[in-house]
XYZ file of C-alpha atoms in Angstrom:
378
model
C 0.000 0.000 0.000
C 1.056 3.636 -0.415
C 1.346 3.925 3.381
C 3.893 1.086 3.449
C 1.642 -1.679 4.796
C 1.994 -5.119 3.203
C -0.584 -7.909 2.767
C 0.778 -11.348 1.906
C -1.001 -14.048 -0.094
C -0.486 -16.728 -2.702
C 0.032 -15.557 -6.255
C -2.277 -16.635 -9.062
C -2.877 -15.659 -12.655
C -0.099 -13.794 -14.426
C 3.282 -13.137 -12.853
C 4.300 -9.497 -12.515
C 3.126 -6.364 -10.730
C 0.464 -3.726 -11.309
C -0.340 -0.453 -9.549
C -3.811 0.978 -9.011
C -6.558 1.966 -6.590
C -7.549 -0.881 -4.270
C -11.342 -1.168 -4.068
C -13.855 -3.869 -3.151
C -16.864 -5.386 -4.904
C -19.692 -7.101 -2.987
C -21.217 -9.107 -5.863
C -21.659 -12.852 -5.382
C -21.834 -13.677 -9.099
C -20.340 -12.421 -12.332
C -16.637 -12.203 -11.496
C -15.668 -12.501 -15.153
C -18.009 -9.660 -16.148
C -16.599 -7.552 -13.303
C -12.997 -8.176 -14.311
C -13.758 -7.188 -17.914
C -15.900 -4.138 -17.095
C -13.951 -1.210 -18.622
C -15.061 0.984 -15.702
C -12.519 -0.885 -13.545
C -9.538 0.532 -15.445
C -6.903 1.623 -12.943
C -8.317 -0.493 -10.100
C -7.342 -3.595 -8.153
C -10.530 -5.437 -7.147
C -10.988 -7.090 -3.757
C -13.851 -9.588 -3.966
C -15.743 -9.800 -0.683
C -17.505 -13.017 -1.763
C -15.185 -15.956 -1.020
C -16.116 -18.314 -3.876
C -14.483 -16.762 -6.918
C -13.534 -18.999 -9.839
C -15.827 -21.893 -8.994
C -17.700 -21.718 -12.319
C -14.580 -21.222 -14.445
C -14.351 -18.860 -17.389
C -15.693 -18.713 -20.929
C -15.627 -16.485 -23.985
C -19.301 -15.451 -23.720
C -19.222 -13.647 -20.366
C -16.740 -10.956 -21.353
C -17.911 -7.330 -21.095
C -14.953 -6.103 -23.169
C -12.430 -7.692 -25.465
C -9.756 -7.500 -22.783
C -9.753 -6.775 -19.042
C -9.218 -3.202 -17.905
C -8.780 -3.976 -14.190
C -5.234 -4.023 -12.813
C -5.611 -7.135 -10.634
C -7.761 -9.087 -8.172
C -7.605 -10.122 -4.517
C -9.380 -13.245 -3.218
C -10.011 -14.889 0.143
C -9.910 -18.511 -1.011
C -7.778 -20.228 -3.652
C -9.440 -20.808 -7.024
C -11.031 -24.257 -7.139
C -11.625 -26.533 -10.108
C -14.550 -25.161 -12.152
C -17.915 -26.847 -11.810
C -20.292 -25.493 -14.431
C -21.475 -26.719 -17.841
C -20.602 -23.360 -19.408
C -16.984 -23.401 -18.224
C -14.441 -23.459 -21.050
C -11.315 -23.165 -18.880
C -10.279 -22.583 -15.256
C -10.274 -18.965 -14.099
C -6.554 -19.136 -13.289
C -5.758 -20.105 -16.882
C -7.923 -17.248 -18.179
C -6.163 -14.801 -15.822
C -2.764 -15.880 -17.154
C -3.967 -15.497 -20.738
C -5.430 -12.073 -19.893
C -2.242 -10.916 -18.105
C -4.109 -10.266 -14.849
C -2.213 -10.520 -11.554
C -4.054 -12.051 -8.614
C -3.570 -12.955 -4.976
C -5.518 -15.388 -2.813
C -5.356 -16.254 0.880
C -5.778 -12.665 2.106
C -8.113 -11.690 4.908
C -10.442 -9.848 2.536
C -12.785 -8.922 5.373
C -9.993 -7.040 7.166
C -8.913 -5.386 3.904
C -12.506 -4.390 3.097
C -12.989 -2.848 6.542
C -9.756 -0.912 6.066
C -10.982 0.428 2.717
C -14.440 1.159 4.156
C -13.051 3.156 7.058
C -10.144 4.893 5.366
C -11.150 5.123 1.730
C -9.727 3.313 -1.299
C -5.906 3.407 -1.090
C -3.336 3.168 -3.845
C -1.373 -0.052 -3.933
C 0.699 -2.480 -5.956
C -0.326 -6.095 -6.476
C 2.670 -8.337 -7.154
C 3.065 -12.019 -8.027
C 6.591 -13.428 -8.156
C 6.673 -17.242 -8.567
C 10.145 -17.349 -6.957
C 8.849 -15.503 -3.881
C 11.363 -12.667 -4.214
C 10.018 -9.118 -3.863
C 11.669 -5.715 -3.764
C 9.313 -4.291 -1.114
C 10.945 -0.855 -1.029
C 10.479 -0.451 -4.770
C 6.859 -1.673 -4.602
C 6.110 0.847 -1.842
C 7.614 3.625 -3.947
C 5.468 2.623 -6.939
C 2.309 2.703 -4.804
C 3.202 6.067 -3.264
C 4.105 7.601 -6.636
C 0.904 6.571 -8.417
C -1.208 9.744 -8.770
C -4.614 8.127 -8.153
C -7.827 8.343 -10.175
C -8.565 12.021 -9.561
C -7.769 14.109 -12.662
C -7.104 10.891 -14.614
C -8.749 10.410 -18.023
C -8.970 6.647 -18.607
C -11.764 6.619 -21.199
C -9.181 7.052 -23.970
C -7.528 3.798 -22.833
C -10.667 1.655 -23.122
C -12.701 3.237 -25.938
C -12.931 1.774 -29.430
C -10.424 2.942 -32.031
C -12.986 3.679 -34.747
C -16.733 3.660 -35.300
C -18.523 0.360 -35.932
C -22.026 -1.093 -36.007
C -23.062 -3.457 -33.194
C -25.656 -6.065 -34.218
C -25.720 -8.698 -31.468
C -28.719 -8.965 -29.183
C -28.995 -10.743 -25.844
C -27.862 -14.319 -25.345
C -30.648 -16.823 -24.837
C -29.764 -19.993 -22.942
C -31.795 -23.157 -23.365
C -31.691 -26.899 -23.856
C -30.359 -26.468 -27.355
C -27.455 -24.309 -26.265
C -27.106 -20.554 -26.608
C -28.190 -18.335 -29.452
C -28.640 -14.662 -30.140
C -32.084 -13.152 -29.840
C -32.904 -11.087 -32.896
C -34.835 -7.878 -33.296
C -35.681 -5.684 -36.270
C -34.160 -2.257 -35.632
C -36.507 0.667 -36.111
C -34.430 3.330 -34.362
C -30.850 4.430 -34.917
C -28.853 5.064 -31.731
C -25.283 6.355 -31.661
C -23.490 5.055 -28.578
C -20.499 7.107 -27.467
C -18.046 4.563 -26.048
C -16.306 5.828 -22.912
C -15.779 2.185 -21.917
C -19.082 0.528 -22.829
C -19.948 -2.915 -21.496
C -21.050 -5.231 -24.300
C -24.285 -6.196 -22.577
C -25.391 -2.554 -22.753
C -25.068 -2.684 -26.542
C -27.004 -5.970 -26.593
C -29.784 -4.358 -24.556
C -30.044 -1.501 -27.039
C -30.299 -3.975 -29.928
C -33.036 -5.905 -28.157
C -34.872 -2.646 -27.511
C -35.182 -2.287 -31.290
C -32.171 -0.107 -32.038
C -29.623 -0.107 -34.795
C -26.485 0.713 -32.786
C -23.493 2.620 -34.121
C -20.639 2.784 -31.613
C -18.235 5.725 -31.841
C -15.024 6.551 -29.918
C -15.020 8.695 -26.786
C -13.178 11.464 -28.640
C -15.753 11.709 -31.442
C -16.543 15.209 -32.681
C -20.112 16.477 -32.562
C -20.247 16.893 -36.364
C -19.327 13.214 -36.789
C -22.256 12.243 -34.546
C -24.670 14.443 -36.506
C -23.508 12.988 -39.853
C -24.781 9.600 -38.658
C -28.298 11.098 -38.296
C -29.138 9.387 -34.995
C -32.640 9.133 -33.588
C -31.020 9.075 -30.152
C -27.608 9.213 -28.491
C -26.387 6.962 -25.707
C -23.560 7.969 -23.318
C -21.856 4.850 -21.973
C -20.197 3.912 -18.719
C -16.448 4.234 -18.331
C -13.507 4.691 -15.938
C -11.589 7.593 -14.475
C -12.404 11.120 -13.383
C -15.384 12.590 -15.298
C -13.897 16.081 -15.027
C -10.800 14.905 -16.939
C -12.805 13.103 -19.634
C -15.189 16.053 -19.755
C -12.536 18.294 -21.294
C -13.324 16.769 -24.703
C -16.662 15.032 -23.972
C -18.661 17.938 -22.518
C -18.557 20.190 -25.632
C -19.894 17.279 -27.707
C -22.706 16.588 -25.223
C -23.619 20.283 -25.155
C -23.872 20.281 -28.939
C -26.148 17.214 -28.816
C -28.346 18.945 -26.232
C -28.551 22.031 -28.450
C -29.823 19.828 -31.306
C -32.537 18.467 -28.999
C -31.625 14.850 -29.827
C -32.985 12.305 -27.286
C -30.184 11.270 -24.976
C -29.649 8.537 -22.351
C -26.526 8.247 -20.202
C -25.325 5.780 -17.594
C -22.486 5.781 -15.057
C -19.702 7.977 -16.508
C -22.188 9.104 -19.158
C -24.475 10.312 -16.354
C -21.629 12.262 -14.785
C -20.560 13.786 -18.095
C -24.145 14.870 -18.791
C -24.225 16.558 -15.378
C -21.007 18.420 -16.222
C -22.519 19.518 -19.532
C -25.459 20.937 -17.562
C -23.108 23.057 -15.460
C -22.959 20.590 -12.575
C -19.965 19.316 -10.661
C -18.671 15.895 -9.644
C -16.408 14.745 -6.826
C -14.469 11.672 -5.763
C -16.328 9.485 -3.273
C -14.654 8.017 -0.212
C -15.599 4.467 -1.187
C -17.741 4.526 -4.287
C -20.486 2.016 -5.048
C -19.351 -1.365 -6.383
C -21.620 -4.375 -6.259
C -24.803 -6.001 -7.547
C -26.902 -5.260 -4.461
C -27.220 -1.470 -4.376
C -30.702 -0.100 -3.490
C -31.888 2.914 -5.493
C -35.224 4.739 -5.242
C -36.942 6.005 -8.356
C -38.480 9.277 -7.150
C -40.876 9.370 -10.112
C -42.521 6.010 -9.367
C -41.640 5.465 -5.694
C -40.231 2.040 -6.518
C -36.957 0.738 -5.114
C -34.599 -1.025 -7.511
C -31.753 -3.335 -6.534
C -29.041 -2.278 -8.930
C -25.605 -3.174 -10.207
C -23.087 -0.349 -9.753
C -19.451 0.502 -10.243
C -18.413 4.102 -9.740
C -16.046 6.112 -7.579
C -17.287 9.624 -8.438
C -20.666 11.229 -7.820
C -22.762 14.067 -9.203
C -23.504 16.954 -6.838
C -27.214 17.607 -7.536
C -27.223 21.062 -5.941
C -24.867 22.255 -8.704
C -27.137 21.252 -11.609
C -28.958 23.753 -13.797
C -32.547 24.714 -12.992
C -33.987 22.627 -15.843
C -32.507 19.421 -14.365
C -34.524 17.267 -11.987
C -33.185 14.532 -9.694
C -34.985 11.256 -10.482
C -33.109 8.590 -8.470
C -31.243 8.495 -5.151
C -29.135 5.873 -3.398
C -30.712 4.388 -0.294
C -27.227 3.639 1.027
C -26.001 7.233 1.278
C -28.622 9.418 -0.479
C -26.159 10.251 -3.259
C -27.465 11.138 -6.698
C -28.366 8.186 -8.938
C -30.280 9.815 -11.776
C -31.547 12.985 -13.437
C -33.725 14.182 -16.293
C -34.285 17.463 -18.071
C -37.680 19.122 -17.770
C -37.509 20.740 -21.201
C -35.645 18.181 -23.331
C -35.834 14.410 -24.043
C -32.825 13.659 -21.845
C -32.227 11.446 -18.806
C -29.420 9.484 -17.162
C -28.703 7.133 -14.258
C -25.602 6.459 -12.212
C -26.005 2.672 -12.120
C -25.925 -0.151 -14.707
C -29.423 -0.953 -16.004
C -28.095 -3.684 -18.287
C -27.404 -5.578 -15.033
C -24.591 -7.881 -16.032
C -23.872 -8.977 -13.401
C -26.781 -7.932 -11.207
C -30.582 -7.925 -10.843
C -32.986 -7.077 -13.664
C -34.939 -4.356 -11.868
C -33.739 -1.547 -14.140
C -34.280 -3.001 -17.616
C -37.290 -0.700 -18.043
C -34.918 2.202 -18.646
C -34.060 0.960 -22.142
C -37.749 0.957 -23.061
C -38.099 4.397 -21.467
C -35.329 5.548 -23.811
C -36.890 4.074 -26.964
C -40.361 5.339 -25.984
C -38.853 8.781 -25.518
C -37.278 8.614 -28.983
C -40.558 7.506 -30.579
C -42.464 10.294 -28.841
C -39.873 12.849 -29.956
C -40.079 11.626 -33.562
C -43.880 11.789 -33.486
C -43.878 15.347 -32.150
C -41.450 16.435 -34.866
C -43.616 14.869 -37.571
C -46.685 16.604 -36.123
C -44.849 19.938 -36.137
C-alpha cells in the first residue's frame, strides 16, 4: 500500500506487478463480467464473496475484449470449475489475460480498512520465486497519482466507429443463441468504456447501434443522423474526460436529440449541464445497491461501479433529480424538464446484477418515438 503496509497471499494468474486503486466489490456472481468491465480501469478489485472462480471462465461472459482492471484479490484459492458453461479454469484465463491475482488474504480485514479509510493506492505483485523488492513496490504505490484528474476513457474506448448487431444471449436446452430484433431506431453510442451487454440491450430494444469513440466530434455524430444518443459507462475522473466530452454533449443537447446516459455518461451529462462531480470516499461497487426512483416510488436493486458522484445542488434549474441511493442518499439519476434527456448512475443492463432496471431501455426508446412523433406533427 502507499502507506507502506503489506498484505501477503499466494500468487495466481499472471506473474508481474500492477499499480492501481484498491477497491472492493460485494457481488456474489459475475466475477468474469466484473474483471472485464472497462469501468474498472486503474483499479485492483478485492472480492468480498469468497467463492471466486468456482464456475470457471468462458468467452461469452466478457464485457470487453480485454480486461481493464489491474488485478484481483481473493479470500480462497481458485477451485476446479464446476459449471457446464466453463471453457477453462479462471486461473488459466487470468494468465492469458495478463491479470495478476492474490488469494489467501483476509479480505474482510482489507474491506474494513478500505471502508473506514477510503480506497488506497497499492501495488499487487506475483513473483513465482517468492522474491520481492518491497521498497520499490512501496515507492510505486506512493508515486501513483490516483484516479482524480485521470482520463482513462481514452484507454478503453474503441479505435474507430462500428455497427453493433448482437442482441442478448438466450440460454436453453439447445445451447445458446442470439435473440434477434428488427431495428426501427438508430442510436449512436459514445463509447467511454461501454460494457457489451449494454449494446445488446439496445439492440433488443429495437435499435440499430453505431458505436463511436469517446473522442468523437459532434459533427461526426450528426452525420450519422441518430434518432437518439447513448452515453456509456467508463472509468476515471469525469472532469478529466469532460474536457473533450462535454462540448460534444452540449452540442447534442442544443440539437434536442434524445439522450440517455449511464455511469460515466451520467456524470458527463451533469457536467454539460453546469454541474460538478467529486471523488467518493468508497464509491459504489456491487450487484446489491438499493436505489429509489423518485418518479414512481419504486426501489430497484441495482448493479453499480463508480467512484465519483454528481452533486445535484450544482445542476442547472432545468434538471430534476430522479433517483437516489438508499445507502447514502447520493445522486443516482436525473432528467431534463424541457428536453428528451435522462441518465442514471447505475448499470441498467445488469450484467452482473438484478434485472430491476431493464425498463430504462424501453423508457429511452419510448422517448425517442415520442420525440419523432412530435417532430412529424410539427
